[in-house]
Tab-separated table of C-alpha atoms in Angstrom:
chain	number	residue	atom	x	y	z
A	17	VAL	CA	-13.812	-23.653	14.822
A	18	ARG	CA	-10.967	-22.319	12.654
A	19	ASN	CA	-13.304	-21.909	9.653
A	20	ASN	CA	-15.875	-20.010	11.727
A	21	ILE	CA	-13.277	-17.673	13.227
A	22	GLU	CA	-11.669	-17.008	9.837
A	23	ALA	CA	-15.104	-16.469	8.256
A	24	VAL	CA	-15.590	-13.379	10.441
A	25	GLY	CA	-12.061	-12.100	9.757
A	26	GLY	CA	-10.388	-13.531	12.833
A	27	THR	CA	-7.347	-15.694	13.261
A	28	ILE	CA	-6.558	-18.695	15.402
A	29	ASP	CA	-3.164	-20.205	16.093
A	30	VAL	CA	-2.446	-23.535	17.734
A	31	VAL	CA	1.022	-24.255	19.091
A	32	THR	CA	1.810	-27.618	20.660
A	33	LYS	CA	5.014	-28.399	22.547
A	34	VAL	CA	5.634	-31.994	23.547
A	35	GLY	CA	5.669	-32.275	27.311
A	36	SER	CA	4.421	-28.684	27.794
A	37	GLY	CA	0.934	-28.638	26.326
A	38	THR	CA	-1.008	-26.754	23.676
A	39	THR	CA	-1.669	-23.021	23.406
A	40	PHE	CA	-4.681	-21.741	21.498
A	41	SER	CA	-4.702	-18.050	20.485
A	42	ALA	CA	-7.773	-16.516	18.874
A	43	ILE	CA	-8.103	-12.941	17.629
A	44	LEU	CA	-11.481	-11.571	16.524
A	45	PRO	CA	-12.012	-8.243	14.719
A	46	LEU	CA	-13.568	-5.360	16.644
A	47	ALA	CA	-16.732	-5.449	14.520
A	48	LYS	CA	-17.610	-8.872	15.857
A	49	ALA	CA	-17.565	-7.847	19.510
A	50	LEU	CA	-20.440	-9.347	21.464
A	51	VAL	CA	-21.427	-6.019	22.999
A	52	SER	CA	-22.720	-2.899	21.274
A	53	SER	CA	-19.671	-0.920	22.339
A	54	SER	CA	-16.326	-1.788	23.886
A	55	LEU	CA	-13.211	0.020	25.053
A	56	THR	CA	-9.925	-0.585	23.265
A	57	LYS	CA	-6.736	1.196	22.240
A	58	ALA	CA	-6.185	2.471	18.717
A	59	LEU	CA	-3.640	4.468	16.747
A	60	VAL	CA	-5.272	7.626	15.411
A	61	ILE	CA	-3.935	8.604	11.985
A	62	GLU	CA	-4.759	11.359	9.529
A	63	ILE	CA	-5.050	11.257	5.763
A	64	GLU	CA	-6.247	14.291	3.781
A	65	ASN	CA	-7.517	16.011	6.961
A	66	GLU	CA	-9.634	12.960	7.869
A	67	GLN	CA	-8.827	11.007	11.022
A	68	PHE	CA	-9.077	7.226	11.214
A	69	ALA	CA	-8.396	4.744	14.000
A	70	ILE	CA	-6.379	1.550	13.603
A	71	PRO	CA	-6.668	-1.079	16.358
A	72	GLU	CA	-3.440	-1.111	18.384
A	73	THR	CA	-3.223	-4.885	18.010
A	74	ALA	CA	-2.682	-4.402	14.256
A	75	ILE	CA	0.266	-1.994	14.654
A	76	SER	CA	3.738	-3.471	14.328
A	77	GLU	CA	5.788	-0.258	14.143
A	78	ILE	CA	5.800	3.315	12.894
A	79	ILE	CA	8.593	4.643	10.680
A	80	GLN	CA	9.297	8.287	9.857
A	81	TYR	CA	8.540	8.761	6.160
A	82	ASP	CA	11.654	10.667	5.147
A	83	GLU	CA	14.339	10.403	2.458
A	84	LYS	CA	15.830	7.320	4.131
A	85	ALA	CA	12.435	5.560	4.133
A	86	ILE	CA	11.747	6.599	0.543
A	87	ALA	CA	15.124	5.130	-0.476
A	88	ASN	CA	13.973	1.769	0.928
A	89	ILE	CA	10.908	1.633	-1.339
A	90	VAL	CA	11.448	-0.508	-4.416
A	91	GLN	CA	9.349	-2.082	-7.170
A	92	VAL	CA	8.929	-5.864	-7.171
A	93	ASP	CA	6.779	-7.395	-9.920
A	94	GLY	CA	5.205	-3.984	-10.500
A	95	GLU	CA	4.239	-3.521	-6.835
A	96	ARG	CA	5.754	-1.052	-4.385
A	97	VAL	CA	7.401	-2.682	-1.365
A	98	TYR	CA	9.392	-1.365	1.586
A	99	LYS	CA	12.694	-2.982	2.581
A	100	LEU	CA	12.289	-3.453	6.338
A	101	ARG	CA	15.506	-4.905	7.703
A	102	ASP	CA	15.688	-8.420	6.161
A	103	GLN	CA	12.212	-8.592	4.614
A	104	LEU	CA	10.067	-6.929	1.976
A	105	VAL	CA	6.798	-5.400	3.165
A	106	ALA	CA	4.035	-4.718	0.635
A	107	LEU	CA	2.739	-1.139	0.613
A	108	LEU	CA	-1.024	-0.887	0.843
A	109	ASP	CA	-2.684	1.868	-1.163
A	110	LEU	CA	-4.621	3.116	1.855
A	111	ARG	CA	-5.733	6.283	0.074
A	112	GLY	CA	-7.172	4.252	-2.802
A	113	ALA	CA	-8.923	1.866	-0.391
A	114	LEU	CA	-10.544	4.889	1.263
A	115	GLY	CA	-11.658	6.377	-2.064
A	116	MET	CA	-8.972	9.074	-2.106
A	117	GLU	CA	-6.487	9.800	-4.871
A	118	PRO	CA	-3.264	7.772	-4.433
A	119	ASP	CA	-0.355	10.131	-3.827
A	120	PHE	CA	2.899	8.365	-2.933
A	121	ALA	CA	4.962	11.477	-3.737
A	122	ASN	CA	3.060	13.858	-1.429
A	123	ASP	CA	5.501	15.872	0.712
A	124	LYS	CA	3.116	16.140	3.647
A	125	GLN	CA	3.097	12.392	4.250
A	126	SER	CA	5.062	11.841	7.394
A	127	CYS	CA	4.811	8.236	8.557
A	128	LEU	CA	4.882	4.704	7.317
A	129	VAL	CA	2.735	2.550	9.580
A	130	ILE	CA	3.691	-1.133	9.508
A	131	LEU	CA	0.577	-3.227	10.093
A	132	GLN	CA	0.376	-6.869	11.154
A	133	TYR	CA	-2.301	-9.130	9.690
A	134	ARG	CA	-2.164	-12.765	10.663
A	135	LYS	CA	1.518	-13.578	10.224
A	136	HIS	CA	2.145	-11.010	7.491
A	137	GLN	CA	3.122	-7.368	7.564
A	138	PHE	CA	2.266	-4.563	5.173
A	139	GLY	CA	2.806	-0.819	5.215
A	140	ALA	CA	0.509	2.174	4.835
A	141	ILE	CA	1.736	5.724	4.256
A	142	VAL	CA	-0.204	8.335	6.257
A	143	ASP	CA	-0.051	12.118	6.588
A	144	GLN	CA	0.093	12.223	10.377
A	145	VAL	CA	0.075	9.985	13.417
A	146	HIS	CA	-1.772	11.451	16.400
A	147	GLY	CA	-0.834	8.651	18.808
A	148	ILE	CA	-2.506	5.872	20.722
A	149	GLN	CA	-5.858	6.670	22.335
A	150	GLU	CA	-8.384	4.659	24.266
A	151	ILE	CA	-11.547	4.622	22.198
A	152	ILE	CA	-15.064	3.322	22.582
A	153	VAL	CA	-15.847	1.117	19.605
A	154	ARG	CA	-19.304	1.541	18.175
A	155	GLU	CA	-20.992	-0.219	15.267
A	156	THR	CA	-20.264	0.799	11.700
A	157	PRO	CA	-22.864	3.362	10.573
A	158	LYS	CA	-25.570	1.725	8.413
A	159	LEU	CA	-24.628	3.938	5.477
A	160	LEU	CA	-21.162	2.299	5.462
A	161	SER	CA	-22.141	-1.218	6.540
A	162	ASN	CA	-21.474	-2.681	3.072
A	163	CYS	CA	-18.032	-1.087	2.899
A	164	GLY	CA	-15.595	-3.756	4.052
A	165	VAL	CA	-12.749	-1.441	5.099
A	166	PHE	CA	-14.391	-0.168	8.306
A	167	SER	CA	-15.081	-2.160	11.458
A	168	GLY	CA	-16.835	0.554	13.420
A	169	HIS	CA	-16.583	4.165	14.509
A	170	THR	CA	-15.680	6.186	17.576
A	171	VAL	CA	-15.887	9.737	18.834
A	172	LEU	CA	-12.435	11.118	19.630
A	173	GLY	CA	-11.665	13.382	22.574
A	174	THR	CA	-11.825	16.364	20.207
A	175	GLY	CA	-15.436	15.519	19.361
A	176	ARG	CA	-14.588	14.349	15.833
A	177	VAL	CA	-16.097	11.115	14.604
A	178	SER	CA	-13.445	8.704	13.384
A	179	LEU	CA	-13.992	5.521	11.397
A	180	ILE	CA	-12.095	2.451	12.592
A	181	LEU	CA	-10.185	0.690	9.827
A	182	ASP	CA	-10.755	-3.054	9.461
A	183	ILE	CA	-7.373	-4.591	8.676
A	184	HIS	CA	-8.983	-7.799	7.364
A	185	GLY	CA	-11.136	-5.760	4.986
A	186	LEU	CA	-8.183	-3.664	3.810
A	187	VAL	CA	-6.084	-6.728	3.029
A	188	ASN	CA	-8.902	-8.353	1.069
């Protein structure tokens, strides 16, 4: 079961406590939903005037990207990481993953979104955060079906089409 769930980008955790029982927790990515569309909550972000949705379940926290945050970014083994309290969080090149020019020094970037994948966290710098919205998840357009960083699309309340980021695909 674990192999099948992980093969589609999901996670499963098993916790056993003597005398209490066993808890099984399974999380499947939005793209593998059994229905053609489903309702969920997502954080709507903006990068280079393009809006994307990140499933709310993948969001750990949002940090203002200001001088204090920039001071907490260091290089470790040639990779940029963010010092978040007592741990180091790898910074994902979200712009590069989306085919945009990486631009860590851009003044218009305003937020560092800390994402949770399995038991690990990583950060992504975005231009704007538009907040949490309920969205209807639809299949990934056929033109983008071979691109592993999207798990579907939605139409926002403004009428704009937004691609839903696949955290599993971004990490891989």
